[in-house]
XYZ file of C-alpha atoms in Angstrom:
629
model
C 96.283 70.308 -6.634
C 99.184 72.615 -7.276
C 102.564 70.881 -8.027
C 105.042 70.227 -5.203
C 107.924 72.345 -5.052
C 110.875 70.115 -4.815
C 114.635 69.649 -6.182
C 117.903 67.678 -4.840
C 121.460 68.934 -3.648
C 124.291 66.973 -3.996
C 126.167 67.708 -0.929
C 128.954 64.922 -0.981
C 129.249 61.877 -2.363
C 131.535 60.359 0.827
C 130.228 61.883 4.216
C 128.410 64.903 5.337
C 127.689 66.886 8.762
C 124.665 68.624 8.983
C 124.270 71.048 11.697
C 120.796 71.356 13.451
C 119.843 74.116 15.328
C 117.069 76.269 16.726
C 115.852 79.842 17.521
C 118.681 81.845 16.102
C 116.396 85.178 16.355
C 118.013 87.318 13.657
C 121.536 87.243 15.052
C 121.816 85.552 10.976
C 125.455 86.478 10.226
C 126.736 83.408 13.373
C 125.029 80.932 11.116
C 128.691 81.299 8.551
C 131.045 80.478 12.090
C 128.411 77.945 13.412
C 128.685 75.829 10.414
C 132.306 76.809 10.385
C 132.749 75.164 13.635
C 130.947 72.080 13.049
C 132.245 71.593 9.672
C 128.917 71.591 8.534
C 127.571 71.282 4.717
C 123.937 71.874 5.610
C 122.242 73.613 8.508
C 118.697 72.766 9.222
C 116.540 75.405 11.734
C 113.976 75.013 13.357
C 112.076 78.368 13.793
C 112.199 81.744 14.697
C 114.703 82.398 12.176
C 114.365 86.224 12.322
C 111.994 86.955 9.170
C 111.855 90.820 10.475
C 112.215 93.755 8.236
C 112.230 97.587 9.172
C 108.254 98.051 7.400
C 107.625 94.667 10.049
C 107.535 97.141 12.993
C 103.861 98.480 12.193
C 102.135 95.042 11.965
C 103.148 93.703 15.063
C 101.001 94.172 17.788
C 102.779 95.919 21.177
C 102.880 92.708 23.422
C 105.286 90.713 20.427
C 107.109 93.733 19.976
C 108.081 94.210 23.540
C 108.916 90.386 23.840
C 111.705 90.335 20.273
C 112.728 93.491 21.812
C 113.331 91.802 25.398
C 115.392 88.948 23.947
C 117.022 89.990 20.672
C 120.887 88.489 20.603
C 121.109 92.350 18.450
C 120.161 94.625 21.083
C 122.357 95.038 24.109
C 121.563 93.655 27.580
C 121.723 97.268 29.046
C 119.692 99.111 25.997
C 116.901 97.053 26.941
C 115.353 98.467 29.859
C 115.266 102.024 27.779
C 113.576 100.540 25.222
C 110.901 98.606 26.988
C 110.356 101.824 29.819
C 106.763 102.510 29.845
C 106.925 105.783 28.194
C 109.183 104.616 25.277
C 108.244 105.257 22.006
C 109.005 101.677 21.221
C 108.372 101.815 17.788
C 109.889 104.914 16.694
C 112.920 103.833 18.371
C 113.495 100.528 16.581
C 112.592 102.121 13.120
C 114.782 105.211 13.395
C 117.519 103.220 14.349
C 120.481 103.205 12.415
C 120.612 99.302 12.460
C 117.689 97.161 12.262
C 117.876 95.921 16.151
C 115.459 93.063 15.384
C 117.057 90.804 13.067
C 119.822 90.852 10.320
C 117.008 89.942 8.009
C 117.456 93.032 5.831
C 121.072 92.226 5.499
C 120.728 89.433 4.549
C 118.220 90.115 1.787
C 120.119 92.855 0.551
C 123.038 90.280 -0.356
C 125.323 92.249 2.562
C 125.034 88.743 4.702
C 125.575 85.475 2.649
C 125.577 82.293 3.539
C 128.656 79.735 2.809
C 126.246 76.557 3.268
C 122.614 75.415 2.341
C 120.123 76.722 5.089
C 117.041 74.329 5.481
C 114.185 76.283 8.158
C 110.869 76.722 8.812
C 109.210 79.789 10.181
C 108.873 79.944 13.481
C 106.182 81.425 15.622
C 107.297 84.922 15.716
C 107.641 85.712 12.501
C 106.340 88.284 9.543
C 104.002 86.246 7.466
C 104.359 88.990 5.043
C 107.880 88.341 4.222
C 106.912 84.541 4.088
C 104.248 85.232 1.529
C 107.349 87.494 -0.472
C 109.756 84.164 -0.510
C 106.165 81.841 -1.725
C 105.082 84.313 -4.850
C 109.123 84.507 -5.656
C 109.141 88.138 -4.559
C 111.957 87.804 -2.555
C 114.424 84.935 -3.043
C 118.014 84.423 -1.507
C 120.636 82.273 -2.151
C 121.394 79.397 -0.111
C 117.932 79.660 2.041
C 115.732 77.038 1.708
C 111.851 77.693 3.693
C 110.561 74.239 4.147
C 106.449 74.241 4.026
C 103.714 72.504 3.637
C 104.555 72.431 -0.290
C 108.037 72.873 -0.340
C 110.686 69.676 0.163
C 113.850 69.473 -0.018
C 116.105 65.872 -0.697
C 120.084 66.149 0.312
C 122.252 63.673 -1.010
C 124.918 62.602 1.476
C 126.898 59.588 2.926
C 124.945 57.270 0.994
C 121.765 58.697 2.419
C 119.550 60.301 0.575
C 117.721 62.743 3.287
C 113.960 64.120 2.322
C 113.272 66.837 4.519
C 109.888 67.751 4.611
C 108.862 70.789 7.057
C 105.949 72.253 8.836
C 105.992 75.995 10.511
C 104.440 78.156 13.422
C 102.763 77.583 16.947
C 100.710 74.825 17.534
C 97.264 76.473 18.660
C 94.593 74.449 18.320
C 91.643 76.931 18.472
C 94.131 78.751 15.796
C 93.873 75.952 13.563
C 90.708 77.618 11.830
C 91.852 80.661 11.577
C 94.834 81.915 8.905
C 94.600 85.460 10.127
C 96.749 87.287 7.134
C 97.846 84.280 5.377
C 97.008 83.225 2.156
C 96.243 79.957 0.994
C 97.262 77.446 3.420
C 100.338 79.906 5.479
C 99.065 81.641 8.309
C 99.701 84.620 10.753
C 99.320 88.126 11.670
C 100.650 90.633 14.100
C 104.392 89.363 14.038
C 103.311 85.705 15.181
C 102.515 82.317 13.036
C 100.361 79.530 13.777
C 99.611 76.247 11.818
C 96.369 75.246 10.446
C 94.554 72.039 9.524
C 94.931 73.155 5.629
C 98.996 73.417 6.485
C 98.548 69.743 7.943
C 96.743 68.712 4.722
C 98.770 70.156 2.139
C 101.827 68.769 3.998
C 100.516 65.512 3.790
C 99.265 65.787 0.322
C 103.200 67.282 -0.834
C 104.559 63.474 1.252
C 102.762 61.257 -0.787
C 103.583 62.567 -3.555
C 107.459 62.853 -3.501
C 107.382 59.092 -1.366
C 110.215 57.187 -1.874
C 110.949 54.101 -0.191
C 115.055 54.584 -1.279
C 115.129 58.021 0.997
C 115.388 58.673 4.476
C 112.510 60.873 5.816
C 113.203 63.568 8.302
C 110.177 65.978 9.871
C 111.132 69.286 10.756
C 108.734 71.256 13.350
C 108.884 73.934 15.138
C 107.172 72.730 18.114
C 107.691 69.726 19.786
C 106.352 66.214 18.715
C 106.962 65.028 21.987
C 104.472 67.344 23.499
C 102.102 67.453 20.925
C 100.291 64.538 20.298
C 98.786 66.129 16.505
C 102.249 66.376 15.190
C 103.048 62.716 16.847
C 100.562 62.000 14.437
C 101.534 64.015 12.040
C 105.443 62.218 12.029
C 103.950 59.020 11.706
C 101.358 59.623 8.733
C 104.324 60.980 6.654
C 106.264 58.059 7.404
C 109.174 60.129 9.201
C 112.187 58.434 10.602
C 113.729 61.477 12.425
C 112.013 64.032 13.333
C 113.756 67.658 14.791
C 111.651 70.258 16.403
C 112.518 73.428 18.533
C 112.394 73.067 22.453
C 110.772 75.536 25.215
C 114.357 76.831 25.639
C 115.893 74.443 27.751
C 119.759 74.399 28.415
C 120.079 70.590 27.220
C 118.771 68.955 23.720
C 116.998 66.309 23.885
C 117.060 63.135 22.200
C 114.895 60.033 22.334
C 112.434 57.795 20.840
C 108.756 57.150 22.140
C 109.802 53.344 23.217
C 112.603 54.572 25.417
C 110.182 57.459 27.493
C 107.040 55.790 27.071
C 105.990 52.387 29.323
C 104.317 50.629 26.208
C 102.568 50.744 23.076
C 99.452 52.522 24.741
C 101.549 54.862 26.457
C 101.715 56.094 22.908
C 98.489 55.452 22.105
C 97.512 57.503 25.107
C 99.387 60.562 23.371
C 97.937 60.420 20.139
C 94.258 60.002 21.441
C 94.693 62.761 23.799
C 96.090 64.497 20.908
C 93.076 63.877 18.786
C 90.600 64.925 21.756
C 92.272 68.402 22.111
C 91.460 68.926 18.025
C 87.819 67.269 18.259
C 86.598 69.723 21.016
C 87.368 72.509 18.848
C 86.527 70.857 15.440
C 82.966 69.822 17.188
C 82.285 73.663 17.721
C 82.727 75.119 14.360
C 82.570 71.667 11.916
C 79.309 72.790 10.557
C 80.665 76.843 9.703
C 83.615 75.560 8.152
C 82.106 72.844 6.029
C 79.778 75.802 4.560
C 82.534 77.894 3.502
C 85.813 75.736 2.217
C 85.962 75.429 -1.437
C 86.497 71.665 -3.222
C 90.409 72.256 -3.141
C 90.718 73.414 0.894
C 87.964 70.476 1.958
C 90.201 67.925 0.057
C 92.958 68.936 2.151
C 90.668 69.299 5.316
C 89.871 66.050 4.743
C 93.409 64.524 4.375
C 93.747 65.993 7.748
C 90.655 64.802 9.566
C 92.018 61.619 7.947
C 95.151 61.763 10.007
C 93.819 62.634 13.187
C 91.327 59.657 13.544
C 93.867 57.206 12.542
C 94.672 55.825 15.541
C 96.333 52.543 16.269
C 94.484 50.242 17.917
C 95.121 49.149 21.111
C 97.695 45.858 22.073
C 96.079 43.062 22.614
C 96.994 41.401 25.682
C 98.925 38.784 24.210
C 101.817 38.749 26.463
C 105.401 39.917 26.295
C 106.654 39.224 23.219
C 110.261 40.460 23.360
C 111.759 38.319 19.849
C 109.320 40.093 17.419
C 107.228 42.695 16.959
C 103.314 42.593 18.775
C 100.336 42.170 16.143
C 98.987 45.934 16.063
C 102.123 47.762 17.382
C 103.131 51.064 15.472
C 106.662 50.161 14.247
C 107.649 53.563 14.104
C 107.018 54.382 18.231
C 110.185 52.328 18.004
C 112.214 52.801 15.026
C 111.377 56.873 14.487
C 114.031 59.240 16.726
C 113.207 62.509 17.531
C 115.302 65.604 18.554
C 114.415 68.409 20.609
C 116.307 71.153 20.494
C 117.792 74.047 22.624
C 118.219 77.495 21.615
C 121.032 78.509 19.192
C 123.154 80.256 21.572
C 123.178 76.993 24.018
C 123.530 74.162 21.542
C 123.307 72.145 18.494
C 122.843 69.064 17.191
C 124.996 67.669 14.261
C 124.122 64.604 12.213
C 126.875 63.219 10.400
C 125.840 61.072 7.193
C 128.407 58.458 6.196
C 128.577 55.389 4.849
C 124.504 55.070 5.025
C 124.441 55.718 8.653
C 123.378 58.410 10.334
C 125.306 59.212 13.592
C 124.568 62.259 16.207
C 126.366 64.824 18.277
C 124.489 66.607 20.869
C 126.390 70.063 21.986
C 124.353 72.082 25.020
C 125.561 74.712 27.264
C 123.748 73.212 29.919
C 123.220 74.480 33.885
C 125.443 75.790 35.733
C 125.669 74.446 39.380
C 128.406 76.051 41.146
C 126.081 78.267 42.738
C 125.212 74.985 45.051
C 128.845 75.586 46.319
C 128.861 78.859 47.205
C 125.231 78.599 48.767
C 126.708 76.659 51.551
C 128.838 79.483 52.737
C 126.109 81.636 54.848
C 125.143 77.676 56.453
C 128.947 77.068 57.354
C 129.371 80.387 58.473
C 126.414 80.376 60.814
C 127.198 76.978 61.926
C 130.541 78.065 63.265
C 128.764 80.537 65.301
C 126.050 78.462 66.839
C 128.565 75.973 67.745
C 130.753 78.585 69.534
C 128.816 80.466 71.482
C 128.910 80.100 75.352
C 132.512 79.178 75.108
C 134.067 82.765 74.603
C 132.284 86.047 75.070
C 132.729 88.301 72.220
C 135.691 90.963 73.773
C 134.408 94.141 71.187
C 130.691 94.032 70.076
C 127.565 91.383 71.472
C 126.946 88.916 69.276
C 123.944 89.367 66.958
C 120.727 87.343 68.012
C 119.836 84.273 65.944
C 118.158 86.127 62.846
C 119.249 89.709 63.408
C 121.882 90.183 61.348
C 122.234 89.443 57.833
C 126.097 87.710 58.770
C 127.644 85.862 61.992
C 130.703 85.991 63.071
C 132.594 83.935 65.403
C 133.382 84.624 68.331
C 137.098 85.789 68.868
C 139.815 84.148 70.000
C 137.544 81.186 68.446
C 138.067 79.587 65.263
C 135.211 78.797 62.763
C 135.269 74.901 62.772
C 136.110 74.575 66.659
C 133.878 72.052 68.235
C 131.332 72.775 70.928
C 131.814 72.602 74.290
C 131.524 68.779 75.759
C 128.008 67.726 76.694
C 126.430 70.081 73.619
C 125.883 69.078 69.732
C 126.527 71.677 66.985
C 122.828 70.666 65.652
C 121.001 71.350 68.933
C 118.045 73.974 68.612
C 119.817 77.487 69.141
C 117.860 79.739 71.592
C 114.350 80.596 70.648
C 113.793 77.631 69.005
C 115.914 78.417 66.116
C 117.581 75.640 64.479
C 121.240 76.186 62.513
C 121.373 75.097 59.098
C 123.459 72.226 58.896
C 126.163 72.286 56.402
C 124.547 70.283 54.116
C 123.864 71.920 50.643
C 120.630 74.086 50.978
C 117.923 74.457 48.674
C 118.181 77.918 46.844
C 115.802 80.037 48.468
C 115.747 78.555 52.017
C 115.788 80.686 54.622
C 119.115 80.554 56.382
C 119.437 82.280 59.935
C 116.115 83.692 60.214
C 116.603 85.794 56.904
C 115.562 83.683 52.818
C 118.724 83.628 51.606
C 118.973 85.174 47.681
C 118.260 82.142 44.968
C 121.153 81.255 43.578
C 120.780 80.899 39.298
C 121.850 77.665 37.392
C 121.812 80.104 34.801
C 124.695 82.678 35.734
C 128.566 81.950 36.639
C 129.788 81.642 40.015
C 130.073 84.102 42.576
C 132.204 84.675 46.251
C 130.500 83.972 48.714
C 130.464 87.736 49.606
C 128.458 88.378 46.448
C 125.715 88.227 45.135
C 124.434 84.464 45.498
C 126.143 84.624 48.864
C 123.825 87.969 50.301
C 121.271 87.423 52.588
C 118.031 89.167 51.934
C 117.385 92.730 53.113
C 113.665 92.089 55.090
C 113.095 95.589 55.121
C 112.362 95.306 51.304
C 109.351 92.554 52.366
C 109.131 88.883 52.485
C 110.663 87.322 49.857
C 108.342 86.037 46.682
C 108.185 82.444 45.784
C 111.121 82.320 43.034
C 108.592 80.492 40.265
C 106.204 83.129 39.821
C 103.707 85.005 37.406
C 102.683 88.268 37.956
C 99.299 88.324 35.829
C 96.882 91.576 35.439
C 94.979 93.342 34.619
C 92.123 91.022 35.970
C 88.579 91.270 36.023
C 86.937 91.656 39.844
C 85.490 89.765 41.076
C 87.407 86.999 39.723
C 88.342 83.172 41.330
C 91.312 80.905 41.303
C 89.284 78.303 38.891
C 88.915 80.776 36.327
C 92.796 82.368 36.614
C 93.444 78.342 36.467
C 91.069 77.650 33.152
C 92.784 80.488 31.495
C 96.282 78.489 32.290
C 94.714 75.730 30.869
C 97.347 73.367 29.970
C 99.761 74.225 32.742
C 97.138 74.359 34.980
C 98.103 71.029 36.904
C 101.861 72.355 37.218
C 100.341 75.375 39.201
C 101.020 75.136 43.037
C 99.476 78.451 44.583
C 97.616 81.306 43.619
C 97.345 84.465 45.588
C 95.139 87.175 44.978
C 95.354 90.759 46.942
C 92.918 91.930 48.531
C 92.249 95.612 48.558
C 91.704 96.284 52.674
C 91.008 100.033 52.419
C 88.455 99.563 50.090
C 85.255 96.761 51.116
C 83.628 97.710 47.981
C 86.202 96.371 46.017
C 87.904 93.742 47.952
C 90.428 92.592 44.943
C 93.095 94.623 43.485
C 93.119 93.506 39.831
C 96.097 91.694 39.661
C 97.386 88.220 41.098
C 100.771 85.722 41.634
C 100.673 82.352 40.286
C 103.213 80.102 41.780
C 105.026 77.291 40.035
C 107.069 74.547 41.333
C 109.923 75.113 39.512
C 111.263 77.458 36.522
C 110.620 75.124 33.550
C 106.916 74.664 34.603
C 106.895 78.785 35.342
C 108.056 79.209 31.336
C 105.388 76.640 30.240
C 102.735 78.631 32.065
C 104.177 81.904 30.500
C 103.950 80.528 27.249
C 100.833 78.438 27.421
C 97.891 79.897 28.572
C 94.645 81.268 26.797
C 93.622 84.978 25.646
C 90.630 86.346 28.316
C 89.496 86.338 31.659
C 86.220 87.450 31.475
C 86.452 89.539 28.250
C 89.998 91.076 30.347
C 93.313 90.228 28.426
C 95.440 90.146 31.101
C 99.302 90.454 30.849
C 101.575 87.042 31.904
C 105.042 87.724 33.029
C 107.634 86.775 35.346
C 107.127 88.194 38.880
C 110.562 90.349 39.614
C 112.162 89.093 36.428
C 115.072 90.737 37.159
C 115.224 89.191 40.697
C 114.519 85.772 39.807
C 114.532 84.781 36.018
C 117.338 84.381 34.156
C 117.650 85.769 30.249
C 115.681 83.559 28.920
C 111.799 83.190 29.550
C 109.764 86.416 29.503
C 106.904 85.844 27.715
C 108.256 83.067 25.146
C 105.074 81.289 23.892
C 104.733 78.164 21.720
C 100.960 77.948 21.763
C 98.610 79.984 23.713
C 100.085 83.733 23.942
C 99.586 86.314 21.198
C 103.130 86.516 21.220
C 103.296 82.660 19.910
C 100.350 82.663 17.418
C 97.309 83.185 20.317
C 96.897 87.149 19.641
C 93.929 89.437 18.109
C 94.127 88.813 14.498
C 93.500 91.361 11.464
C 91.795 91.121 8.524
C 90.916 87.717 6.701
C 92.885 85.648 4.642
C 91.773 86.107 0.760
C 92.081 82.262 0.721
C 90.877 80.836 3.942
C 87.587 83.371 3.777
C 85.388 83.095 6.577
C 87.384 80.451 8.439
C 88.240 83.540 10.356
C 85.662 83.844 12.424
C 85.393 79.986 12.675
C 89.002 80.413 14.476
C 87.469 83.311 16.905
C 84.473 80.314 17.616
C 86.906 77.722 18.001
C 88.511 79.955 20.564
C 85.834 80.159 22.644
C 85.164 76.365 22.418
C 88.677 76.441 23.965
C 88.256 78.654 26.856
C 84.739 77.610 27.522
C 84.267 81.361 26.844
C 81.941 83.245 24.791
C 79.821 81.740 21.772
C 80.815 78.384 21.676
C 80.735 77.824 24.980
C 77.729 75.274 24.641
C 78.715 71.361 24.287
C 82.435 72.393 24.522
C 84.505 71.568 27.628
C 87.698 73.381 27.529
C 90.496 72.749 25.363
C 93.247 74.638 27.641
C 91.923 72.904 30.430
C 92.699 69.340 28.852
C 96.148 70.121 27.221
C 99.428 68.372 28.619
């Protein structure tokens, strides 16, 4: 085994903050006023730090170029839709740009950027592996910037604590986890994304035992989400981890929590880590015998370590009884006394753990939702109200009142004032004329149709408007009925194709799908289908899971994911973001092998067909996607 790459900082003898965050994307020079503001003397990241240079550009494929591109903090809201036009020449735009629009990276390298405090991060899932391969042969190195891995720790001493960070990179793909595209030894990726592998896992593992120390505090730092992943659950718990901090799926709120507050019991855990385990054996079943032919003594020791891991399970509680004065016989302590951290993006929070005295306090900063759109959507309701309740009481003098769902605004009738009561003998919420009932002033769902006419959706996401803007408009029908709000527009698709198999290739967030519609071509029978469909979600968050978790084919087709009218209904934040299944997030066509992981390559392109039930493999494999949370 190769030595473990580890050393100590001092960072104060009396107390310490260290600010956590996530998802920075390049925009590298804030990282100076972020720790500035929190009166930081450590940041830890959690992924997609930005590891872009100019010569980047060429290896990543078109799909995770257009996605940095479409949410780069460097490039300007409005020089976007330029850039990403069909007919752009993408590339040729970003390189002959006078400033490297993806990422401060070269800056930074080139000493122009520096940073005041110690940075602690892993890679994140979009990411150059070549650049991470540069900082692990000592190619480049920069001061200040610490890349936690699966052989690299780090131990801060601060407040009395001493804090071993110990760190572990890249999507979470489990038909990826065969496969180090163009990685060597045990990093992996290719095409601008990064994945982890079961050789990562084992190495990781190997690099804990070794620097154990029952005197330190042990904190895990993932990119994705232990909390969603029942591998890494594992993973937390074999290296004896006592915080763990991971990115999010881009929520507007952190989280924080530990399994015993969000779990029912003991096997509610137990549940997580077993379903955890199932998701890797399906795919490990498929290609066991290819890889065991192929690793050499040094990779099947750290295979090993990590088949290890998986099948140690804790057994289940007996039924014993409540026992609330001590701990039950078989309970995992740590589903208790381990706290994890989820994180939001950069640019709408933080976390900040401030070391003193031996304790470890936290201060959880997010920009979270804006709802003052709920205020102004009662406006149109109000409005229409007043006119329902008038009419009959006052003809209108200048123009005929508009009939129930003609016109996009009522008015009252004149002479009459909005709130004046009905006439005696009616109610304000009797059933106008045609069977058309007013909206009562109650708030109203975004989205619900208000006088005949779907009102627009107002955003969480953006700042308050009049109610004679934009969340206050009424929808123009002449431009069509309105699209449900939480919806993927997904082509090209293979025809004939059905909703199971647009459903399998969702797998995972499958069971948060509520509709599917596919066209159907009317002018031509011979082809009934017109290659593309909508799959509706029931709210945002599940839409952006499904976006960002979902498998490669239909059919042999790669179809596209995005949001349907993103600039309609999403907010900023969204398109195409992947933490497992996309090629954007470490689920794209990879390259050429990995000098060190051989012909585990093609193992990874079997394992992905044991994972779509797709292709070879597809004997004695049941889905993987279908299965996932």
């Amino acid at each position: 085994m190769s030595g473990v790459n580890t050393s100590t900082a001092v960072l104060d003898s009396g107390s310490g903050r260290i600010l956590c965050i996530a998802d920075v994307r390049g925009h590298l020079s804030t990282l100076n006023q972020l720790a500035r503001d929190a009166r930081a003397v450590a940041i830890i990241h959690t992924g997609d730090f930005g590891f872009f240079e100019p010569s980047s550009v060429e290896r990543i494929s078109d799909r995770t170029l257009r996605h940095l591109v479409s949410y780069s903090p460097l490039i300007p809201q409005d020089d976007r839709p330029n850039l990403l036009a069909p007919e752009a020449p993408l590339r040729n735009l970003i390189t002959s740009n006078s400033t490297f629009p993806l990422s401060e990276f070269p800056q930074l390298l080139a000493g122009q950027i520096t940073f005041e405090v110690p940075v602690y991060t892993v890679w994140g899932a979009c990411e150059d592996v070549t650049i991470l391969e540069n900082f692990r042969t000592g190619t480049y190195n920069i001061n200040n910037l610490h890349i936690l891995d699966e052989a690299t720790t780090r131990r801060i001493d601060v407040g009395g604590v001493s804090l071993r960070l110990l760190g572990l990179g890249g999507a979470l793909v489990p038909h990826k986890l065969f496969d180090n595209g163009e990685g060597r030894a045990t990093i992996a990726g290719g095409q601008g994304t990064m994945w982890t592998t079961v050789l990562q896992i084992g190495e990781l593992l190997d690099t804990s035992r070794r620097v154990y120390d029952a005197t330190e505090t042990r904190l895990l730092v993932t990119h994705a989400s232990p909390g969603r992943e029942g591998i890494l659950a594992q993973l937390a718990l074999a290296t004896r981890a006592d915080l763990t901090v991971s990115a999010g799926l881009h929520f507007r709120h952190a989280t924080s929590y530990n399994e015993f507050s969000v779990q029912e019991d003991m096997d509610g855990f137990r549940n997580k880590l077993v379903k955890g385990k199932e998701s890797f054996d399906r795919v490990w079943d498929n290609v066991k015998a290819q890889v065991e032919a192929v690793v050499d003594d040094r990779q099947r020791i750290l295979l090993e370590s990590t088949l290890g891991m998986i099948e140690r399970i804790p057994p289940p509680v007996p039924a014993t009884g409540p026992n609330p004065t001590g701990p039950i016989p078989g309970e995992e302590p740590a589903w208790k006394n381990c706290w994890n951290w989820n994180l939001c993006d950069a640019s709408y929070g933080s976390l900040i753990l401030e070391v003193k005295d031996g304790r470890i306090s936290a201060e959880v900063k997010s920009q979270g939702f804006n709802y003052a759109y709920r205020k102004n959507s009662t406006q149109p309701a109000q409005t229409q109200n007043a006119g329902q309740a008038t009419a009959g009481t006052k003809p209108p003098t200048t123009a005929p009142s508009p009939a129930p769902g003609a016109g996009s605004k009522l008015k009252s009738a004149p002479g009459t004032k909005p709130g004046t009561p009905a006439p005696a003998g009616t109610k304000p919420t009797t059933p106008a004329p045609g069977g058309t009932k007013p909206t009562t002033p109650a708030v109203s769902k975004p989205g619900t149709p208000v006088n005949g006419k779907r009102g627009k959706r107002g955003s969480i996401d953006e700042s308050a408007l009049s109610p004679a803007g934009e969340e206050g408009a009424l929808h123009d029908e002449s431009r069509g009925p309105r699209r449900h709000p939480w919806t993927l527009y997904i082509r090209p698709l293979p025809i004939p194709v059905s909703e199971d198999e647009i459903r399998t290739f969702f797998g995972e967030s499958a069971s948060l799908i509520t509709n599917i519609k596919i066209p159907l071509d009317h002018k031509n029978p011979g082809q009934p289908q017109r290659g593309f469909a909508y799959v509706e979600f029931a709210d945002e968050d599940s839409m952006k899971i499904g976006q960002e978790k979902h498998g490669e084919t239909i059919q042999s087709t790669r179809p596209n994911v995005e949001i349907s009218n993103p600039t309609e209904y999403s907010s900023t934040r969204g398109s195409f973001r992947g933490r497992g299944g996309g090629p954007g997030r470490g689920g794209g066509p990879q390259g050429k092998d990995g000098s060190r992981f051989g012909g585990l390559n093609r193992m990874g392109q079997q394992a992905l067909a044991a994972a779509t039930g797709k292709g070879a493999g597809k004997q004695g494999a049941t889905s993987a996607a279908a299965k996932k949370d």
